[in-house]
mmCIF file of C-alpha atoms in Angstrom:
data_model
loop_
_atom_site.group_PDB
_atom_site.id
_atom_site.type_symbol
_atom_site.label_atom_id
_atom_site.label_comp_id
_atom_site.label_asym_id
_atom_site.label_seq_id
_atom_site.Cartn_x
_atom_site.Cartn_y
_atom_site.Cartn_z
ATOM 1 C CA ASP U 1076 124.194 207.363 251.340
ATOM 2 C CA GLY U 1077 124.114 203.762 250.176
ATOM 3 C CA GLY U 1078 127.347 201.962 249.638
ATOM 4 C CA ILE U 1079 129.932 199.463 250.787
ATOM 5 C CA THR U 1080 132.338 200.135 253.607
ATOM 6 C CA GLN U 1081 135.531 198.244 254.284
ATOM 7 C CA SER U 1082 137.669 198.757 257.305
ATOM 8 C CA PRO U 1083 140.381 199.401 257.988
ATOM 9 C CA LYS U 1084 141.961 200.897 254.856
ATOM 10 C CA TYR U 1085 145.425 199.692 255.877
ATOM 11 C CA LEU U 1086 146.147 196.703 258.079
ATOM 12 C CA PHE U 1087 149.452 195.347 259.311
ATOM 13 C CA ARG U 1088 149.893 191.931 260.909
ATOM 14 C CA LYS U 1089 152.659 189.606 261.941
ATOM 15 C CA GLU U 1090 153.065 186.306 260.141
ATOM 16 C CA GLY U 1091 151.163 183.493 261.826
ATOM 17 C CA GLN U 1092 148.273 185.648 263.019
ATOM 18 C CA ASN U 1093 144.743 185.396 261.728
ATOM 19 C CA VAL U 1094 143.167 188.682 260.676
ATOM 20 C CA THR U 1095 139.568 189.575 259.825
ATOM 21 C CA LEU U 1096 138.645 192.161 257.204
ATOM 22 C CA SER U 1097 135.301 193.880 257.535
ATOM 23 C CA CYS U 1098 132.785 194.454 254.726
ATOM 24 C CA GLU U 1099 129.385 196.061 255.276
ATOM 25 C CA GLN U 1100 126.798 197.161 252.706
ATOM 26 C CA ASN U 1101 123.548 199.075 253.073
ATOM 27 C CA LEU U 1102 122.412 198.582 249.484
ATOM 28 C CA ASN U 1103 120.126 195.673 250.382
ATOM 29 C CA HIS U 1104 122.084 193.544 247.920
ATOM 30 C CA ASP U 1105 121.746 189.798 248.069
ATOM 31 C CA ALA U 1106 125.122 188.723 246.718
ATOM 32 C CA MET U 1107 128.495 189.688 248.155
ATOM 33 C CA TYR U 1108 132.010 188.924 246.968
ATOM 34 C CA TRP U 1109 135.607 189.048 248.124
ATOM 35 C CA TYR U 1110 138.394 189.629 245.609
ATOM 36 C CA ARG U 1111 142.133 189.756 245.949
ATOM 37 C CA GLN U 1112 144.267 192.068 243.804
ATOM 38 C CA ASP U 1113 148.024 191.630 243.313
ATOM 39 C CA PRO U 1114 150.306 193.864 241.235
ATOM 40 C CA GLY U 1115 150.147 192.975 237.558
ATOM 41 C CA GLN U 1116 147.239 190.583 238.012
ATOM 42 C CA GLY U 1117 143.513 190.861 237.562
ATOM 43 C CA LEU U 1118 141.155 190.630 240.505
ATOM 44 C CA ARG U 1119 140.659 187.049 241.636
ATOM 45 C CA LEU U 1120 137.574 185.736 243.383
ATOM 46 C CA ILE U 1121 138.150 184.375 246.896
ATOM 47 C CA TYR U 1122 134.619 183.678 248.176
ATOM 48 C CA TYR U 1123 131.102 184.726 247.338
ATOM 49 C CA SER U 1124 127.718 184.513 248.991
ATOM 50 C CA GLN U 1125 124.364 184.695 247.259
ATOM 51 C CA ILE U 1126 122.232 184.477 250.383
ATOM 52 C CA VAL U 1127 122.510 184.686 254.158
ATOM 53 C CA ASN U 1128 124.082 181.635 255.808
ATOM 54 C CA ASP U 1129 125.406 180.344 252.495
ATOM 55 C CA PHE U 1130 128.693 180.954 250.697
ATOM 56 C CA GLN U 1131 130.811 179.350 247.995
ATOM 57 C CA LYS U 1132 134.526 179.096 247.311
ATOM 58 C CA GLY U 1133 135.935 181.103 244.462
ATOM 59 C CA ASP U 1134 139.124 180.475 242.533
ATOM 60 C CA ILE U 1135 141.601 181.086 245.389
ATOM 61 C CA ALA U 1136 139.784 180.180 248.616
ATOM 62 C CA GLU U 1137 142.627 178.272 250.293
ATOM 63 C CA GLY U 1138 143.772 179.963 253.487
ATOM 64 C CA TYR U 1139 140.648 182.129 253.773
ATOM 65 C CA SER U 1140 137.315 181.776 255.559
ATOM 66 C CA VAL U 1141 134.088 183.790 255.511
ATOM 67 C CA SER U 1142 130.723 184.006 257.220
ATOM 68 C CA ARG U 1143 127.382 185.500 256.174
ATOM 69 C CA GLU U 1144 125.246 185.746 259.305
ATOM 70 C CA LYS U 1145 123.583 188.976 258.204
ATOM 71 C CA LYS U 1146 122.617 190.206 254.745
ATOM 72 C CA GLU U 1147 124.619 193.386 255.126
ATOM 73 C CA SER U 1148 127.851 191.861 256.419
ATOM 74 C CA PHE U 1149 130.410 189.525 254.831
ATOM 75 C CA PRO U 1150 133.674 189.435 256.839
ATOM 76 C CA LEU U 1151 136.766 187.720 255.458
ATOM 77 C CA THR U 1152 139.320 186.020 257.716
ATOM 78 C CA VAL U 1153 142.830 185.607 256.375
ATOM 79 C CA THR U 1154 144.248 182.657 258.254
ATOM 80 C CA SER U 1155 147.840 181.738 258.980
ATOM 81 C CA ALA U 1156 147.455 179.008 256.346
ATOM 82 C CA GLN U 1157 147.397 181.610 253.574
ATOM 83 C CA LYS U 1158 150.945 181.523 252.201
ATOM 84 C CA ASN U 1159 151.057 184.986 250.626
ATOM 85 C CA PRO U 1160 148.490 187.133 252.450
ATOM 86 C CA THR U 1161 149.967 190.534 251.594
ATOM 87 C CA ALA U 1162 147.603 192.005 248.993
ATOM 88 C CA PHE U 1163 144.812 194.466 248.333
ATOM 89 C CA TYR U 1164 141.394 193.049 249.219
ATOM 90 C CA LEU U 1165 138.175 194.271 247.650
ATOM 91 C CA CYS U 1166 134.632 193.518 248.707
ATOM 92 C CA ALA U 1167 131.744 193.856 246.267
ATOM 93 C CA SER U 1168 128.002 193.318 246.180
ATOM 94 C CA ARG U 1169 125.257 193.106 243.596
ATOM 95 C CA SER U 1170 121.511 192.932 243.488
ATOM 96 C CA TYR U 1171 120.015 189.673 242.330
ATOM 97 C CA GLY U 1172 118.716 190.027 238.809
ATOM 98 C CA SER U 1173 121.355 192.552 237.757
ATOM 99 C CA VAL U 1174 123.606 191.228 235.034
ATOM 100 C CA GLY U 1175 126.896 191.145 236.866
ATOM 101 C CA GLU U 1176 126.898 194.824 237.803
ATOM 102 C CA GLN U 1177 128.825 194.896 241.043
ATOM 103 C CA TYR U 1178 129.427 197.731 243.463
ATOM 104 C CA PHE U 1179 132.864 197.815 245.051
ATOM 105 C CA GLY U 1180 134.101 198.914 248.437
ATOM 106 C CA PRO U 1181 137.208 201.094 248.865
ATOM 107 C CA GLY U 1182 139.419 198.100 249.676
ATOM 108 C CA THR U 1183 141.762 197.082 252.480
ATOM 109 C CA ARG U 1184 145.497 196.847 251.935
ATOM 110 C CA LEU U 1185 146.866 194.055 254.123
ATOM 111 C CA THR U 1186 150.582 193.778 254.839
ATOM 112 C CA VAL U 1187 151.897 190.732 256.675
ATOM 113 C CA THR U 1188 155.529 190.695 257.823
ATOM 114 C CA LYS B 1390 136.818 179.601 231.959
ATOM 115 C CA ASN B 1391 136.803 182.947 230.203
ATOM 116 C CA GLU B 1392 140.144 184.554 229.410
ATOM 117 C CA VAL B 1393 140.147 188.346 229.320
ATOM 118 C CA GLU B 1394 142.999 190.169 227.612
ATOM 119 C CA GLN B 1395 143.520 193.905 227.726
ATOM 120 C CA SER B 1396 145.829 196.068 225.666
ATOM 121 C CA PRO B 1397 147.896 198.027 226.113
ATOM 122 C CA GLN B 1398 149.050 197.202 229.642
ATOM 123 C CA ASN B 1399 150.509 200.687 230.058
ATOM 124 C CA LEU B 1400 149.741 203.885 228.181
ATOM 125 C CA THR B 1401 151.188 207.361 228.595
ATOM 126 C CA ALA B 1402 149.707 210.177 226.539
ATOM 127 C CA GLN B 1403 149.568 213.958 226.414
ATOM 128 C CA GLU B 1404 146.591 215.945 227.589
ATOM 129 C CA GLY B 1405 144.007 216.279 224.829
ATOM 130 C CA GLU B 1406 144.853 213.046 223.024
ATOM 131 C CA PHE B 1407 142.242 210.487 222.013
ATOM 132 C CA ILE B 1408 142.723 207.296 224.021
ATOM 133 C CA THR B 1409 141.681 203.755 223.117
ATOM 134 C CA ILE B 1410 141.891 200.738 225.417
ATOM 135 C CA ASN B 1411 141.007 197.296 224.075
ATOM 136 C CA CYS B 1412 139.547 194.183 225.659
ATOM 137 C CA SER B 1413 139.148 190.699 224.164
ATOM 138 C CA TYR B 1414 137.553 187.659 225.730
ATOM 139 C CA SER B 1415 137.413 184.010 224.791
ATOM 140 C CA VAL B 1416 133.898 182.815 225.684
ATOM 141 C CA GLY B 1417 130.464 184.275 224.958
ATOM 142 C CA ILE B 1418 129.243 186.565 227.711
ATOM 143 C CA SER B 1419 126.092 188.102 229.165
ATOM 144 C CA ALA B 1420 127.634 191.491 229.879
ATOM 145 C CA LEU B 1421 130.930 193.367 229.845
ATOM 146 C CA HIS B 1422 131.962 196.005 232.317
ATOM 147 C CA TRP B 1423 134.512 198.790 232.198
ATOM 148 C CA LEU B 1424 135.800 199.794 235.608
ATOM 149 C CA GLN B 1425 138.075 202.594 236.770
ATOM 150 C CA GLN B 1426 140.495 202.240 239.659
ATOM 151 C CA HIS B 1427 142.194 205.336 241.047
ATOM 152 C CA PRO B 1428 145.526 205.240 242.931
ATOM 153 C CA GLY B 1429 143.701 205.031 246.269
ATOM 154 C CA GLY B 1430 142.405 201.631 245.182
ATOM 155 C CA GLY B 1431 138.640 202.124 245.082
ATOM 156 C CA ILE B 1432 136.865 200.893 241.957
ATOM 157 C CA VAL B 1433 133.952 202.556 240.201
ATOM 158 C CA SER B 1434 131.863 201.164 237.391
ATOM 159 C CA LEU B 1435 131.973 203.210 234.180
ATOM 160 C CA PHE B 1436 129.853 201.140 231.806
ATOM 161 C CA MET B 1437 127.984 197.883 231.528
ATOM 162 C CA LEU B 1438 127.451 196.687 227.939
ATOM 163 C CA SER B 1439 125.779 193.738 226.322
ATOM 164 C CA SER B 1440 125.662 195.170 222.786
ATOM 165 C CA GLY B 1441 126.390 198.273 220.749
ATOM 166 C CA LYS B 1442 127.771 201.469 222.195
ATOM 167 C CA LYS B 1443 127.384 203.680 225.255
ATOM 168 C CA LYS B 1444 128.558 207.234 225.881
ATOM 169 C CA HIS B 1445 128.996 209.155 229.093
ATOM 170 C CA GLY B 1446 130.636 212.545 228.875
ATOM 171 C CA ARG B 1447 134.055 212.081 227.259
ATOM 172 C CA LEU B 1448 133.952 208.299 227.631
ATOM 173 C CA ILE B 1449 132.657 205.949 224.949
ATOM 174 C CA ALA B 1450 132.449 202.161 225.195
ATOM 175 C CA THR B 1451 131.723 199.812 222.320
ATOM 176 C CA ILE B 1452 131.305 196.074 222.088
ATOM 177 C CA ASN B 1453 131.325 193.629 219.171
ATOM 178 C CA ILE B 1454 129.730 190.406 220.363
ATOM 179 C CA GLN B 1455 130.639 188.406 217.239
ATOM 180 C CA GLU B 1456 134.320 189.340 217.517
ATOM 181 C CA LYS B 1457 134.331 189.086 221.347
ATOM 182 C CA HIS B 1458 135.940 192.493 221.610
ATOM 183 C CA SER B 1459 135.262 195.777 223.373
ATOM 184 C CA SER B 1460 136.949 199.171 223.332
ATOM 185 C CA LEU B 1461 136.948 202.069 225.759
ATOM 186 C CA HIS B 1462 137.648 205.484 224.258
ATOM 187 C CA ILE B 1463 138.461 208.726 226.047
ATOM 188 C CA THR B 1464 138.142 211.933 224.040
ATOM 189 C CA ALA B 1465 140.036 215.113 224.960
ATOM 190 C CA SER B 1466 141.955 213.257 227.695
ATOM 191 C CA HIS B 1467 142.828 215.086 230.907
ATOM 192 C CA PRO B 1468 145.321 214.341 233.713
ATOM 193 C CA ARG B 1469 142.395 213.465 236.002
ATOM 194 C CA ASP B 1470 141.679 210.521 233.666
ATOM 195 C CA SER B 1471 144.903 208.921 234.910
ATOM 196 C CA ALA B 1472 143.888 205.627 236.476
ATOM 197 C CA VAL B 1473 143.812 201.885 235.888
ATOM 198 C CA TYR B 1474 140.997 200.827 233.555
ATOM 199 C CA ILE B 1475 139.750 197.288 234.005
ATOM 200 C CA CYS B 1476 137.621 195.192 231.681
ATOM 201 C CA ALA B 1477 135.460 192.502 233.293
ATOM 202 C CA VAL B 1478 133.061 189.978 231.778
ATOM 203 C CA PHE B 1479 130.044 188.268 233.276
ATOM 204 C CA THR B 1480 128.927 184.832 232.177
ATOM 205 C CA HIS B 1481 125.927 182.879 233.357
ATOM 206 C CA SER B 1482 127.814 179.713 234.173
ATOM 207 C CA GLY B 1483 124.783 177.805 235.397
ATOM 208 C CA GLY B 1484 126.834 176.630 238.327
ATOM 209 C CA GLY B 1485 130.289 176.929 239.807
ATOM 210 C CA ALA B 1486 131.799 180.246 240.787
ATOM 211 C CA ASP B 1487 129.557 183.256 240.336
ATOM 212 C CA GLY B 1488 131.037 186.605 239.566
ATOM 213 C CA LEU B 1489 133.108 188.502 237.086
ATOM 214 C CA THR B 1490 136.312 187.554 235.277
ATOM 215 C CA PHE B 1491 138.687 190.474 235.175
ATOM 216 C CA GLY B 1492 141.404 191.628 232.828
ATOM 217 C CA LYS B 1493 144.722 192.709 234.327
ATOM 218 C CA GLY B 1494 143.976 196.359 233.679
ATOM 219 C CA THR B 1495 145.466 199.174 231.604
ATOM 220 C CA HIS B 1496 147.490 201.727 233.519
ATOM 221 C CA LEU B 1497 146.819 205.107 231.877
ATOM 222 C CA ILE B 1498 148.834 208.251 232.586
ATOM 223 C CA ILE B 1499 147.827 211.552 231.007
ATOM 224 C CA GLN B 1500 150.567 214.152 231.163
ATOM 225 C CA PRO B 1501 149.719 217.870 231.202
#
């Protein structure tokens, strides 16, 4: 079945540690996105990539980094510079030419203590 | 930047009731999406609209481009409809950040 996988579903880290969240898609989509969701707020765009080896900052990129070495993979690293990393993280992808219709992964809930 | 407002923020209703969730946005768009998020966190797309009305089962979505407003209706609501419903708009910015702008969501609870 085609879709987006994110792993793990729950992740716990100590403050000061970097952590990498996985996102893989087998939909052959060109564009991939990372969003952050906090209680009472809409999803906010962290980073996006429209093509392999290229990515752009979204609205809240500070403290995060990404890579896009393969079309199907778009990992997100939450660095120790991110002041409030505890959140729910969603990965999405879309096919070029579609009008904004994005497919979402199941999400990773990150807790940093 | 587009501002997306949803109302109500929270809605509790009895099984069988007709439900309406509203979404307003501030800037002209290319498409509007209604998404459903269940307690586990995963999001599924319900509708994508650029004009008029769409129906899928007990769900109906409408959009008025001139008024910059969309509604999601649920007929004969059921407890399994309990979820967060999110409105999102897509704008061809011609540059800058690509992607959707999301509302904060409407938390719907249908009681048996």
